[in-house]
Amino acid sequence: MSESTCANPLWLGWVKKWWDTAKERNSKSVITYKHAYDSLKRCPMKFQHPSQCQQLKGFGPKLCERLTQQLRKHCEENGHGMPMVPKRKRVVHLPGEDQDDGATPAPALRRAAPARQARTYVPQYRSGAFALMLVLAGQDRNAAMPGMSKEELMAAAQPYSDSSFTVPSDPIKFYTAWASMKALESKELVVKRGRPVTRWALSDEGWEVAARVREVAAARGDVPKTEDSGGSAIGSRNDRVGSASGSAVLGDNLGRGINTGVRSNFSAGNDGDEFLNQLSGTNSFLGATDSTVSSRPAQSATYRSQAANPVILLDDDEEDQKDVATEVQSSVKREMDNEFKDVVAEGGAMADDASLPSFKPIRMAPGTFTIELVLDNREIRAKTDRNYLQEELTKKGIRPISRAMELGDVLWVAKCKQPGWLSRMGAEGDEVVLDWIVERKRLDDLIGSIKDGRFHEQKFRLRRSGIKNVIYLIEEISMDQSRLQRSEEMVQSAIASIQVVDGFFLKKTQKIGDTIRYLVSMTQMLQNMHEGKPLHVIPTNVLTANNYLPLMKDLRGKQPEIGHHISYPAFSSLCSKSGMMTLRDLFLKMLMVTRGVTGEKAMEIQKVWKTPRDFIEAYEQCGSGPEGRRKKIDMVASRLDHLVGRKRFSKQISQKLAEVWGDA
C-alpha cells in the first residue's frame, strides 16, 4: 500500500518525518518509528483521533501523545476543530433492566466473560521438555527406585532434542535444554526426590502427558508404539547415536526440514533445485572398483602436514586471535603454504579462449571414492570449546576432516579409496574438491567484517575460487539490541549484496545447532548425488593461475552437463592468500584496503593502470603545487567517469586514492 492510498496519509507523513530524523541522529528509537510507520501504512481503518493508534504495532502512549499535539497544532494553523476522543462502546445491559430517559441510569452490569478452559500442557516437539518426558516415560512405573539421575537423563534425552543438554545454544547465554526441567517441576509433571543422588520421575499427571508425548514420537518414527505408556524402555535408539548408522536416525529430521525461520534450501521450486540441476553428472565409468580399497575412515582425518604435529589454530574471525597466536602455529602455517605453493604454476597471460589448453579428464568411477566434509579447524564455537563442531557432527554420523583451509569454512571433497591412485593419474593428493563451499558468519562477526573490510575481500576471493555453488551461512545469534539497531540497515544491505550482486546462496540459521543439522543434511545430499556417478578431474599439469578461471568458464559453457573438478592441493594453491599471489591480485588487494573501493571498483582501476608502478607514475605526471594536487584528486574520477552504478567513483573515493597513492 502506497502513502497516497493510506487511510491516514497526514499522520503517516508526520511519522515518516520523525523516522527520518531519528535515522539522521542515529537514535535508538529508529526501530520504533519504523514499526509505527509500517503498521500505520498497512492499516485500512481511518482513525478519528490519534489515541486510537495504540492498537497498532509501534504506537505507545508517548507516540500517540506526540501525534495528538502535532494534530492540534495542525488544526490551529488551518482553522479546523480538534477531533474529540471517540467514546467507548455502550455497555450491554442485562435483559429486563429498565432505563428511564429522565433519570440517571444506574451502573450497568457487564456480562461476565466466559471462563477460559485451561489447556493441557504439551511440550513442543523435539524440545528439551519433550525429550525429558519421552525418556522418563520409558521407565518402569512400578520400579523399586523409580526415576533417573541428571547424568542419565541428559545422555538418554539428547538424541530426541534439537537443543544441547550440555552446551548453551549461544555462547553469550548460560542455559541449556536442561533448564526445561524446572518448567516440568513447576507444572508438577515431574517430581524430584532422593539424597545425596537426586533422581527425577514422572508424577501421576506427568504419566498422562507422557503418554501423549510417546504417541507423537511414535507417529514421527522416533520410538516404537507400545500399548503400555509406562512400560518398556526406549534406550534402543541411543545405541545408534554416534555410529556410522547415525545418518539413518537423522533421516526423519531431514525429511521434516530445519525450522529456522528461513525457507528450506532444497524444497521444490527454489534455489536448491537449481543446484541439483547444475550438478547432474554422466553415467560413464572409470572401471571396476578395486576390491582392496579401504572403506570410509572411522575417525577424523587430518592432512599430511598436520598428522605429525597436530596444532589447534584460532579462527580468522575471532577478535582476540592476535593475543593467542603462537610461533608454533605460524611455523605450521608456513609449512602448509610451502607444501601448496608450487603445485600450480603462475603461467602466462591468456590472450583469448583459443589459447586454453586441451586435456583428457581423469575419470573416477562410482565406488572408488567417498564424499567427505572438510572443516576448517579454526572454525570453533568459542575459544574455550574448540572441538564442539567436530564432536557434534561425529555424533550425527558425519566424521569431518579437520584442517586449516585457505578459503571458506566448510567444503566437500571426493576422497579416493585407493591411496596414490589419483597422483599416478596426474592429480596431486587423494582428494578432489566438489563445487560446493560454505562461508560461515555469526551475525556479530558479519557486522565486524563489514566495518573492517574483510567482508568485501572474502567475497572477492570466493568469486575467484572457481567454485560454482557458494553458500553464505549467517547465524543470527542473540546480540545487544542497541548495536543491532544501529547496524540493521548495514546488515540488510550486505545480505542483499550477497544474493543479488555476488550471486551467492544465503542460508540463515538461529543457532549453531541449526548450522550443524544443515551441514549434516548437505553432506548426505552430496553423498547421494555424487557417490553413484563418475567424477571428471582436470589434470594439475594443465592448470595455471592465469588459465584456471577462463578454463572453468569455458568447460561449463560447452559441457554444462559434466562437472569438472580439481584436486584439493591444486585448489589450495590457487586460493592461497600468499602462495599464488600474482602482481595483479596483489594490486587489487592493495586498492581494496582503501575504504569505499570494492572489488568491482578495484578491477576497473586495474584495467586502466595495470600495476602499482603505473598507478603511482600516473599521479607523478600530474605535477606538484595546488594545480597538481587538484589533478591528482580528480584523476581517477575523471578517467573513469563513464562507469555507472556500483562501479562509479565518487569525488570522495578519488580523493582518498590520491592521498594514499599520490601524496595529494
XYZ file of C-alpha atoms in Angstrom:
664
model
C 0.000 0.000 0.000
C 1.467 3.383 -1.012
C 1.365 6.543 1.105
C -1.285 8.077 -1.175
C -3.697 5.188 -0.600
C -3.139 5.065 3.167
C -6.270 5.617 5.264
C -4.450 8.221 7.402
C -1.979 9.907 4.993
C -1.477 13.072 7.077
C -0.464 11.181 10.190
C 1.687 8.818 8.114
C 3.666 11.772 6.763
C 4.389 13.050 10.259
C 5.570 9.620 11.433
C 7.765 9.326 8.335
C 9.357 12.701 9.115
C 10.102 11.681 12.707
C 11.515 8.373 11.481
C 13.913 10.138 9.089
C 15.046 12.489 11.857
C 15.766 9.531 14.159
C 17.845 7.874 11.433
C 19.889 11.027 10.897
C 20.601 11.282 14.628
C 21.332 7.529 14.879
C 18.752 7.345 17.664
C 17.652 4.137 19.374
C 14.023 4.976 18.507
C 14.573 4.207 14.804
C 13.075 0.738 15.091
C 10.021 2.024 16.990
C 9.280 4.654 14.339
C 9.826 2.095 11.594
C 7.296 -0.301 13.117
C 4.844 2.556 13.671
C 5.216 3.740 10.074
C 4.760 0.246 8.613
C 1.717 -0.615 10.728
C 0.007 2.746 10.082
C 0.703 2.447 6.359
C -0.905 -1.002 6.193
C -3.884 -0.139 8.397
C -7.109 0.121 6.301
C -9.131 1.914 9.032
C -9.474 5.707 9.135
C -8.962 6.926 12.684
C -10.774 9.884 14.260
C -8.225 10.612 16.985
C -4.510 9.658 17.399
C -5.270 7.832 20.632
C -6.863 5.099 18.513
C -3.427 4.265 17.064
C -2.408 2.499 20.269
C -3.841 -0.708 18.839
C -1.150 -0.671 16.135
C 2.384 -2.026 16.479
C 4.935 0.626 17.368
C 2.425 3.085 18.859
C 2.537 3.663 22.587
C 1.094 6.399 24.810
C 4.102 8.655 24.240
C 3.994 8.461 20.440
C 0.206 8.866 20.392
C 0.523 11.979 22.592
C 3.113 13.442 20.234
C 0.831 12.711 17.304
C -2.061 14.381 19.173
C -0.019 17.539 19.783
C 1.002 17.651 16.126
C -2.624 17.255 15.051
C -3.747 20.035 17.468
C -1.093 22.346 16.046
C -2.166 21.494 12.505
C -5.831 22.220 13.302
C -4.980 25.597 14.892
C -2.900 26.667 11.876
C -5.622 25.719 9.382
C -8.660 26.802 11.389
C -10.062 23.318 11.915
C -11.639 21.961 15.028
C -9.702 19.409 17.044
C -11.364 15.975 16.796
C -12.818 14.622 20.007
C -11.650 11.441 21.602
C -14.175 8.792 20.477
C -16.415 7.461 23.183
C -16.259 3.881 24.200
C -18.909 1.467 23.092
C -22.125 1.369 25.091
C -22.207 -1.139 27.883
C -24.561 -4.033 27.239
C -27.224 -4.270 29.959
C -28.888 -7.371 31.226
C -32.277 -8.247 29.728
C -35.296 -6.756 31.521
C -33.408 -3.867 33.035
C -35.451 -0.610 32.974
C -33.831 2.525 31.643
C -35.632 5.886 32.254
C -34.688 8.677 29.923
C -35.188 11.316 32.608
C -33.345 9.608 35.424
C -29.678 8.949 35.752
C -29.125 5.341 34.806
C -27.770 3.056 37.436
C -24.399 1.486 36.844
C -24.832 -1.274 34.320
C -23.737 -4.796 34.943
C -21.257 -6.129 32.439
C -21.688 -9.575 31.034
C -19.231 -11.875 32.621
C -16.698 -13.183 30.140
C -16.859 -16.937 29.729
C -14.206 -18.687 31.745
C -11.358 -19.875 29.577
C -10.775 -23.569 29.748
C -7.244 -24.371 30.835
C -5.276 -26.095 28.114
C -3.330 -29.220 28.891
C 0.405 -28.610 28.719
C 2.142 -30.451 25.891
C 5.848 -29.731 25.291
C 6.986 -28.683 21.837
C 8.240 -31.443 19.595
C 12.000 -32.128 19.977
C 12.359 -29.505 22.704
C 14.212 -30.190 25.922
C 10.996 -30.840 27.854
C 9.761 -33.191 25.103
C 12.963 -35.247 25.247
C 12.924 -35.464 29.060
C 9.268 -36.565 29.161
C 9.906 -39.123 26.423
C 12.834 -40.696 28.268
C 11.089 -40.730 31.649
C 8.056 -42.344 30.021
C 10.224 -45.326 29.154
C 10.925 -46.143 32.793
C 9.166 -48.817 34.809
C 6.365 -47.103 36.708
C 6.393 -49.715 39.469
C 10.161 -49.940 39.949
C 11.576 -50.047 43.477
C 13.721 -46.961 42.752
C 11.900 -45.026 40.030
C 13.423 -42.164 38.076
C 16.816 -41.293 36.644
C 19.737 -39.135 37.703
C 20.668 -35.930 35.895
C 23.584 -37.518 34.018
C 21.458 -40.480 32.903
C 18.617 -38.219 31.790
C 20.839 -35.881 29.787
C 22.604 -38.726 27.983
C 19.359 -40.556 27.159
C 17.363 -37.446 26.153
C 19.940 -35.800 23.863
C 19.033 -37.805 20.702
C 15.413 -36.620 20.963
C 16.146 -32.897 21.374
C 17.389 -30.341 18.850
C 18.979 -28.343 21.690
C 22.047 -29.446 23.614
C 21.773 -30.545 27.250
C 25.430 -29.777 27.943
C 26.326 -26.681 25.889
C 24.299 -23.436 25.616
C 22.851 -22.773 22.175
C 24.530 -19.350 22.172
C 27.994 -18.533 23.577
C 26.625 -15.470 25.380
C 23.884 -17.459 27.132
C 24.162 -19.840 30.056
C 21.101 -22.079 29.927
C 20.796 -25.395 28.104
C 17.946 -27.767 27.323
C 18.166 -28.990 30.929
C 16.559 -25.691 32.025
C 13.227 -27.093 30.825
C 13.277 -29.486 33.790
C 12.401 -26.524 36.022
C 9.266 -25.882 33.937
C 8.240 -29.543 34.244
C 8.690 -29.388 38.010
C 6.663 -26.161 38.293
C 3.802 -27.778 36.376
C 4.034 -30.798 38.729
C 4.656 -33.187 35.852
C 7.975 -34.342 37.306
C 8.886 -34.947 40.932
C 12.399 -34.757 42.392
C 13.436 -36.999 45.230
C 16.471 -38.594 46.817
C 19.648 -37.552 48.574
C 22.571 -37.382 48.049
C 21.847 -38.577 44.476
C 18.842 -36.674 43.142
C 16.513 -38.584 40.826
C 13.633 -37.350 38.697
C 10.469 -39.324 37.946
C 7.051 -38.642 36.439
C 4.120 -37.704 38.640
C 0.602 -39.083 38.091
C -0.245 -36.080 35.899
C 3.116 -36.466 34.188
C 2.323 -40.025 33.083
C -0.796 -38.749 31.287
C 1.177 -36.091 29.402
C 3.980 -38.578 28.724
C 1.505 -40.942 27.089
C 0.603 -38.241 24.532
C 4.290 -37.418 24.057
C 5.019 -41.066 23.250
C 2.150 -41.143 20.768
C 3.544 -38.095 18.969
C 7.055 -39.553 18.978
C 5.799 -42.898 17.684
C 3.863 -41.188 14.893
C 7.068 -39.373 13.864
C 9.067 -42.607 13.982
C 11.213 -41.686 16.991
C 10.089 -44.602 19.192
C 8.038 -47.756 18.515
C 4.385 -47.752 19.541
C 3.654 -49.574 22.770
C 0.389 -50.402 24.495
C 1.714 -49.629 27.981
C 2.630 -45.944 28.259
C 4.854 -46.633 31.230
C 6.322 -49.886 30.092
C 9.342 -50.816 28.042
C 12.494 -48.750 27.916
C 13.310 -46.728 24.820
C 17.087 -46.744 25.021
C 17.487 -48.855 21.890
C 17.838 -45.739 19.768
C 20.718 -44.465 21.861
C 22.900 -47.289 20.622
C 22.732 -45.812 17.145
C 23.862 -42.327 18.081
C 27.477 -41.623 17.229
C 27.842 -44.645 14.948
C 28.097 -44.700 11.187
C 24.436 -45.620 11.004
C 23.562 -42.441 12.829
C 22.647 -40.915 9.493
C 19.608 -43.174 9.413
C 18.458 -41.672 12.679
C 18.622 -38.232 11.109
C 16.518 -39.219 8.138
C 13.302 -38.257 9.881
C 14.723 -34.889 10.907
C 15.902 -34.109 7.391
C 12.535 -35.053 5.966
C 10.867 -32.552 8.244
C 13.358 -29.807 7.378
C 15.099 -27.469 9.773
C 12.701 -24.937 11.175
C 14.911 -21.883 11.444
C 12.557 -19.254 10.129
C 14.116 -19.492 6.668
C 12.765 -21.490 3.775
C 14.309 -24.903 3.213
C 17.070 -24.695 0.650
C 16.149 -27.865 -1.200
C 12.387 -27.749 -1.413
C 10.634 -27.731 -4.758
C 10.828 -24.585 -6.784
C 13.698 -22.838 -5.038
C 17.430 -22.434 -5.452
C 18.075 -25.992 -4.287
C 16.543 -27.388 -7.469
C 18.831 -25.171 -9.488
C 21.808 -26.531 -7.561
C 20.715 -30.095 -8.212
C 20.275 -29.432 -11.920
C 23.672 -27.807 -12.145
C 25.408 -30.772 -10.577
C 23.823 -33.537 -12.666
C 26.590 -35.838 -13.896
C 27.053 -38.523 -16.561
C 26.826 -42.303 -16.454
C 30.325 -43.087 -17.707
C 32.612 -45.249 -15.568
C 36.320 -45.362 -14.902
C 36.354 -49.087 -14.277
C 35.576 -51.750 -11.741
C 36.029 -50.940 -8.069
C 39.233 -52.273 -6.591
C 38.439 -54.959 -4.040
C 41.345 -53.841 -1.881
C 40.243 -50.246 -1.397
C 39.607 -49.083 2.130
C 36.188 -48.143 3.474
C 35.151 -44.783 4.917
C 37.631 -43.805 7.646
C 36.456 -44.471 11.173
C 37.847 -41.303 12.668
C 38.534 -37.701 11.706
C 41.395 -37.327 9.248
C 43.980 -34.582 9.097
C 46.201 -33.500 6.287
C 49.754 -34.786 5.918
C 51.463 -31.777 7.446
C 49.140 -31.859 10.460
C 49.179 -35.589 11.172
C 52.602 -35.498 12.759
C 52.209 -32.151 14.523
C 48.574 -31.570 15.479
C 48.140 -27.908 16.355
C 44.926 -26.035 17.070
C 44.683 -22.771 15.146
C 42.356 -19.931 16.015
C 39.534 -18.736 13.795
C 40.386 -15.859 11.487
C 37.136 -14.253 12.620
C 37.962 -14.157 16.349
C 38.694 -10.719 17.705
C 41.364 -11.992 20.062
C 43.302 -14.051 17.521
C 46.441 -11.910 17.748
C 46.611 -12.323 21.511
C 46.568 -16.137 21.411
C 48.508 -16.944 18.226
C 51.845 -18.662 18.832
C 55.055 -19.149 16.935
C 54.293 -22.857 16.580
C 51.068 -22.086 14.741
C 52.882 -19.696 12.425
C 55.505 -22.289 11.578
C 52.881 -24.902 10.761
C 51.074 -22.386 8.557
C 54.318 -21.636 6.710
C 54.892 -25.360 6.168
C 51.427 -25.733 4.647
C 51.959 -22.683 2.424
C 55.231 -24.171 1.204
C 53.539 -27.511 0.555
C 50.896 -25.989 -1.744
C 52.986 -23.116 -3.059
C 54.385 -24.774 -6.197
C 51.506 -27.126 -7.019
C 50.074 -24.805 -9.695
C 52.345 -22.575 -11.785
C 51.542 -18.949 -12.469
C 51.623 -19.279 -16.264
C 51.446 -16.614 -18.916
C 48.605 -14.210 -19.586
C 45.629 -15.569 -21.559
C 45.200 -13.834 -24.934
C 41.850 -15.435 -25.826
C 39.876 -18.673 -25.483
C 41.845 -20.246 -28.319
C 44.909 -20.408 -26.067
C 43.127 -22.567 -23.473
C 44.758 -25.998 -23.057
C 43.136 -29.224 -24.259
C 43.252 -32.261 -21.991
C 41.723 -35.646 -21.250
C 39.981 -35.591 -17.865
C 40.713 -38.174 -15.181
C 37.580 -40.269 -14.620
C 36.818 -41.565 -11.137
C 34.262 -44.361 -11.257
C 31.425 -44.709 -8.730
C 32.513 -46.701 -5.705
C 36.166 -45.636 -5.927
C 35.671 -42.582 -3.712
C 33.679 -41.321 -0.752
C 32.230 -37.855 -0.148
C 33.731 -36.234 2.942
C 33.107 -32.945 4.719
C 36.205 -30.773 5.274
C 36.003 -28.356 8.203
C 38.393 -25.512 8.940
C 39.989 -26.318 12.298
C 39.889 -22.595 13.139
C 36.077 -22.712 12.897
C 35.117 -23.035 16.541
C 32.152 -22.386 18.793
C 34.146 -20.475 21.414
C 37.797 -20.303 22.362
C 37.045 -22.453 25.423
C 35.134 -25.036 23.367
C 37.206 -25.611 20.241
C 36.062 -29.089 19.199
C 32.306 -28.628 19.548
C 31.582 -28.617 15.809
C 33.651 -31.738 15.131
C 32.159 -33.626 18.067
C 28.548 -32.772 17.224
C 28.990 -33.674 13.551
C 30.526 -37.008 14.596
C 27.575 -37.707 16.894
C 25.261 -37.274 13.909
C 27.186 -39.751 11.764
C 29.363 -37.273 9.812
C 33.080 -37.531 10.616
C 34.696 -34.336 9.307
C 38.223 -33.921 8.014
C 39.688 -31.092 10.069
C 42.462 -28.871 8.680
C 43.395 -25.230 8.129
C 41.677 -24.164 4.901
C 42.871 -21.456 2.550
C 39.344 -20.323 1.671
C 35.926 -20.798 3.234
C 34.964 -22.618 6.395
C 33.396 -25.815 5.020
C 33.715 -27.644 1.723
C 33.240 -31.171 0.432
C 35.770 -33.433 -1.272
C 35.687 -36.788 -3.040
C 38.318 -38.871 -1.224
C 39.883 -41.637 -3.290
C 39.676 -45.015 -1.555
C 42.934 -46.228 -3.096
C 45.805 -44.038 -1.810
C 48.141 -42.775 -4.500
C 45.874 -43.634 -7.444
C 44.953 -40.017 -8.150
C 48.606 -38.942 -8.075
C 49.535 -41.627 -10.598
C 46.818 -40.352 -12.934
C 48.101 -36.755 -12.906
C 46.485 -35.018 -9.916
C 48.093 -34.407 -6.520
C 46.832 -35.887 -3.299
C 43.869 -38.205 -2.818
C 41.044 -35.622 -2.695
C 39.001 -33.816 -5.335
C 37.152 -30.606 -4.461
C 33.420 -30.557 -5.249
C 31.582 -27.460 -6.457
C 30.259 -26.507 -3.006
C 31.756 -24.252 -0.340
C 30.327 -22.599 2.796
C 31.412 -19.327 4.386
C 30.008 -19.254 7.947
C 29.482 -15.969 9.760
C 27.936 -15.195 13.105
C 25.880 -12.031 12.997
C 28.265 -10.084 15.234
C 31.252 -11.151 13.153
C 29.426 -10.205 9.946
C 28.989 -6.671 11.296
C 32.653 -6.521 12.267
C 33.843 -7.814 8.880
C 31.764 -5.185 7.062
C 33.338 -2.417 9.121
C 36.960 -3.540 8.724
C 36.715 -4.541 5.037
C 37.108 -8.322 5.409
C 33.576 -8.782 4.101
C 34.363 -7.470 0.606
C 37.802 -9.128 0.499
C 36.384 -12.560 1.371
C 33.571 -12.239 -1.168
C 36.108 -11.264 -3.806
C 38.215 -14.371 -3.102
C 35.137 -16.601 -3.104
C 34.139 -15.317 -6.548
C 37.657 -16.030 -7.840
C 37.768 -19.526 -6.345
C 36.086 -21.069 -9.389
C 33.555 -22.917 -7.199
C 30.102 -22.734 -8.674
C 27.894 -23.029 -5.582
C 28.917 -20.648 -2.800
C 26.758 -20.769 0.339
C 26.958 -17.795 2.695
C 25.669 -19.022 6.064
C 24.697 -16.459 8.715
C 23.969 -17.459 12.318
C 21.525 -14.940 13.775
C 22.705 -15.204 17.365
C 21.453 -13.019 20.193
C 23.056 -9.582 20.246
C 22.830 -6.335 22.117
C 19.710 -4.653 20.749
C 21.238 -1.191 20.597
C 24.145 -2.458 18.497
C 21.820 -4.476 16.296
C 19.543 -1.499 15.668
C 22.474 0.707 14.660
C 23.686 -1.918 12.196
C 20.332 -3.152 10.878
C 20.380 -1.287 7.575
C 24.048 -2.139 7.014
C 23.360 -5.857 7.531
C 20.309 -5.849 5.272
C 22.314 -4.120 2.552
C 25.101 -6.698 2.888
C 22.605 -9.570 2.692
C 21.077 -8.117 -0.468
C 24.555 -7.667 -1.957
C 25.437 -11.296 -1.219
C 22.423 -12.571 -3.137
C 21.911 -10.030 -5.913
C 25.383 -8.705 -6.714
C 27.553 -11.729 -5.920
C 25.010 -14.429 -6.748
C 25.752 -16.471 -3.611
C 23.145 -18.641 -1.912
C 22.202 -17.252 1.504
C 21.281 -19.543 4.397
C 20.182 -18.218 7.798
C 20.200 -20.257 10.997
C 19.194 -19.287 14.512
C 21.977 -21.055 16.437
C 24.950 -23.338 15.957
C 22.795 -26.443 16.383
C 20.794 -25.482 13.285
C 24.064 -24.946 11.408
C 25.262 -28.434 12.322
C 21.995 -30.039 11.180
C 22.193 -28.101 7.910
C 25.759 -29.328 7.278
C 24.649 -32.888 8.013
C 21.783 -32.637 5.519
C 24.092 -31.091 2.900
C 26.653 -33.879 3.356
C 24.035 -36.592 2.989
C 22.588 -34.882 -0.090
C 26.004 -34.655 -1.771
C 26.757 -38.272 -0.895
C 23.542 -39.377 -2.585
C 24.221 -37.075 -5.531
C 27.842 -37.988 -6.323
C 28.756 -41.404 -4.933
C 26.696 -43.133 -7.621
C 28.155 -41.132 -10.528
C 31.639 -40.703 -12.039
C 33.712 -37.603 -11.422
C 35.831 -35.801 -14.029
C 39.094 -34.321 -12.735
C 41.291 -31.817 -14.561
C 44.983 -32.874 -14.535
C 47.007 -30.428 -12.491
C 49.740 -30.048 -15.126
C 47.351 -28.188 -17.476
C 46.347 -25.659 -14.808
C 47.933 -22.271 -14.228
C 46.913 -19.372 -12.059
C 46.001 -17.372 -15.177
C 44.086 -20.001 -17.164
C 42.109 -21.600 -14.305
C 39.069 -19.308 -14.268
C 38.806 -18.958 -18.100
C 39.161 -22.735 -18.436
C 36.387 -23.461 -15.908
C 34.118 -20.900 -17.575
C 34.748 -22.439 -20.987
C 34.104 -26.006 -19.780
C 30.855 -25.048 -18.039
C 29.670 -23.257 -21.166
C 30.488 -26.074 -23.598
C 29.757 -29.073 -21.338
C 27.218 -27.920 -18.734
C 26.035 -31.480 -18.082
C 29.512 -32.602 -16.954
C 31.122 -31.215 -13.816
C 34.902 -30.750 -13.943
C 36.851 -30.645 -10.689
C 40.413 -30.134 -9.466
C 42.425 -31.745 -6.690
C 42.472 -30.270 -3.204
C 46.200 -29.341 -3.298
C 45.653 -27.517 -6.591
C 42.629 -25.705 -5.163
C 44.561 -24.658 -2.053
C 47.434 -23.425 -4.196
C 45.113 -21.340 -6.373
C 43.248 -19.881 -3.376
C 46.280 -19.257 -1.173
C 46.427 -15.736 0.204
C 50.162 -15.536 -0.406
C 51.438 -18.671 -2.111
C 49.999 -17.901 -5.570
C 49.594 -14.122 -5.234
C 50.157 -12.596 -8.667
C 51.052 -8.933 -9.117
C 47.530 -8.313 -10.392
C 45.972 -9.906 -7.296
C 48.321 -8.015 -5.015
C 47.437 -4.720 -6.704
C 43.731 -5.431 -6.334
C 44.095 -6.228 -2.632
C 46.152 -3.070 -2.098
C 43.428 -0.990 -3.729
C 40.658 -2.623 -1.696
C 42.331 -1.546 1.543
C 41.059 1.971 0.830
C 37.610 2.416 2.350
C 34.921 2.513 -0.338
C 36.942 0.669 -3.007
C 35.121 -2.598 -3.649
C 36.295 -5.492 -5.784
C 34.438 -4.141 -8.820
C 35.986 -0.686 -8.475
C 39.469 -2.128 -7.958
C 39.175 -4.199 -11.148
C 38.164 -1.105 -13.129
C 41.249 0.731 -11.851
C 43.423 -2.257 -12.740
C 42.096 -2.254 -16.300
C 43.484 1.271 -16.827
C 46.633 1.119 -14.669
C 47.951 -2.438 -14.841
C 50.459 -2.336 -11.980
C 51.060 -0.286 -8.833
C 54.002 1.376 -10.577
C 51.770 2.547 -13.445
C 49.311 3.963 -10.922
C 51.989 5.853 -8.974
C 53.645 7.205 -12.152
C 50.261 8.491 -13.357
C 49.965 10.531 -10.162
C 53.532 11.815 -10.546
C 52.707 13.095 -14.037
C 50.022 15.339 -12.564
C 52.753 17.618 -11.224
C 53.039 19.425 -7.917
C 51.604 22.505 -6.309
C 47.924 23.383 -5.903
C 47.177 22.657 -9.568
C 48.914 19.273 -9.400
C 47.009 18.368 -6.241
C 43.703 19.197 -7.933
C 44.621 16.981 -10.909
C 45.565 14.112 -8.596
C 42.267 14.337 -6.730
C 40.265 14.335 -9.979
C 42.407 11.771 -11.867
C 40.523 8.553 -11.083
C 37.048 10.120 -11.085
C 37.584 11.915 -14.420
C 39.342 8.955 -16.100
C 36.577 6.511 -15.092
C 33.604 8.877 -15.359
C 31.909 6.564 -17.876
C 31.144 3.965 -15.190
C 27.679 3.767 -13.644
C 26.026 2.020 -10.730
C 28.217 0.261 -8.175
C 31.344 0.803 -10.287
C 31.026 4.580 -10.317
C 33.761 6.540 -8.496
C 32.717 9.457 -6.330
C 34.860 12.518 -5.679
C 35.474 11.359 -2.116
C 36.885 7.961 -3.177
C 39.022 9.599 -5.846
C 40.430 11.960 -3.218
C 41.215 9.100 -0.815
C 43.105 7.242 -3.555
C 45.058 10.385 -4.387
C 46.014 10.835 -0.743
C 47.218 7.230 -0.415
C 48.895 6.716 -3.804
C 49.797 10.263 -4.871
C 50.562 12.131 -1.631
C 47.880 14.658 -2.567
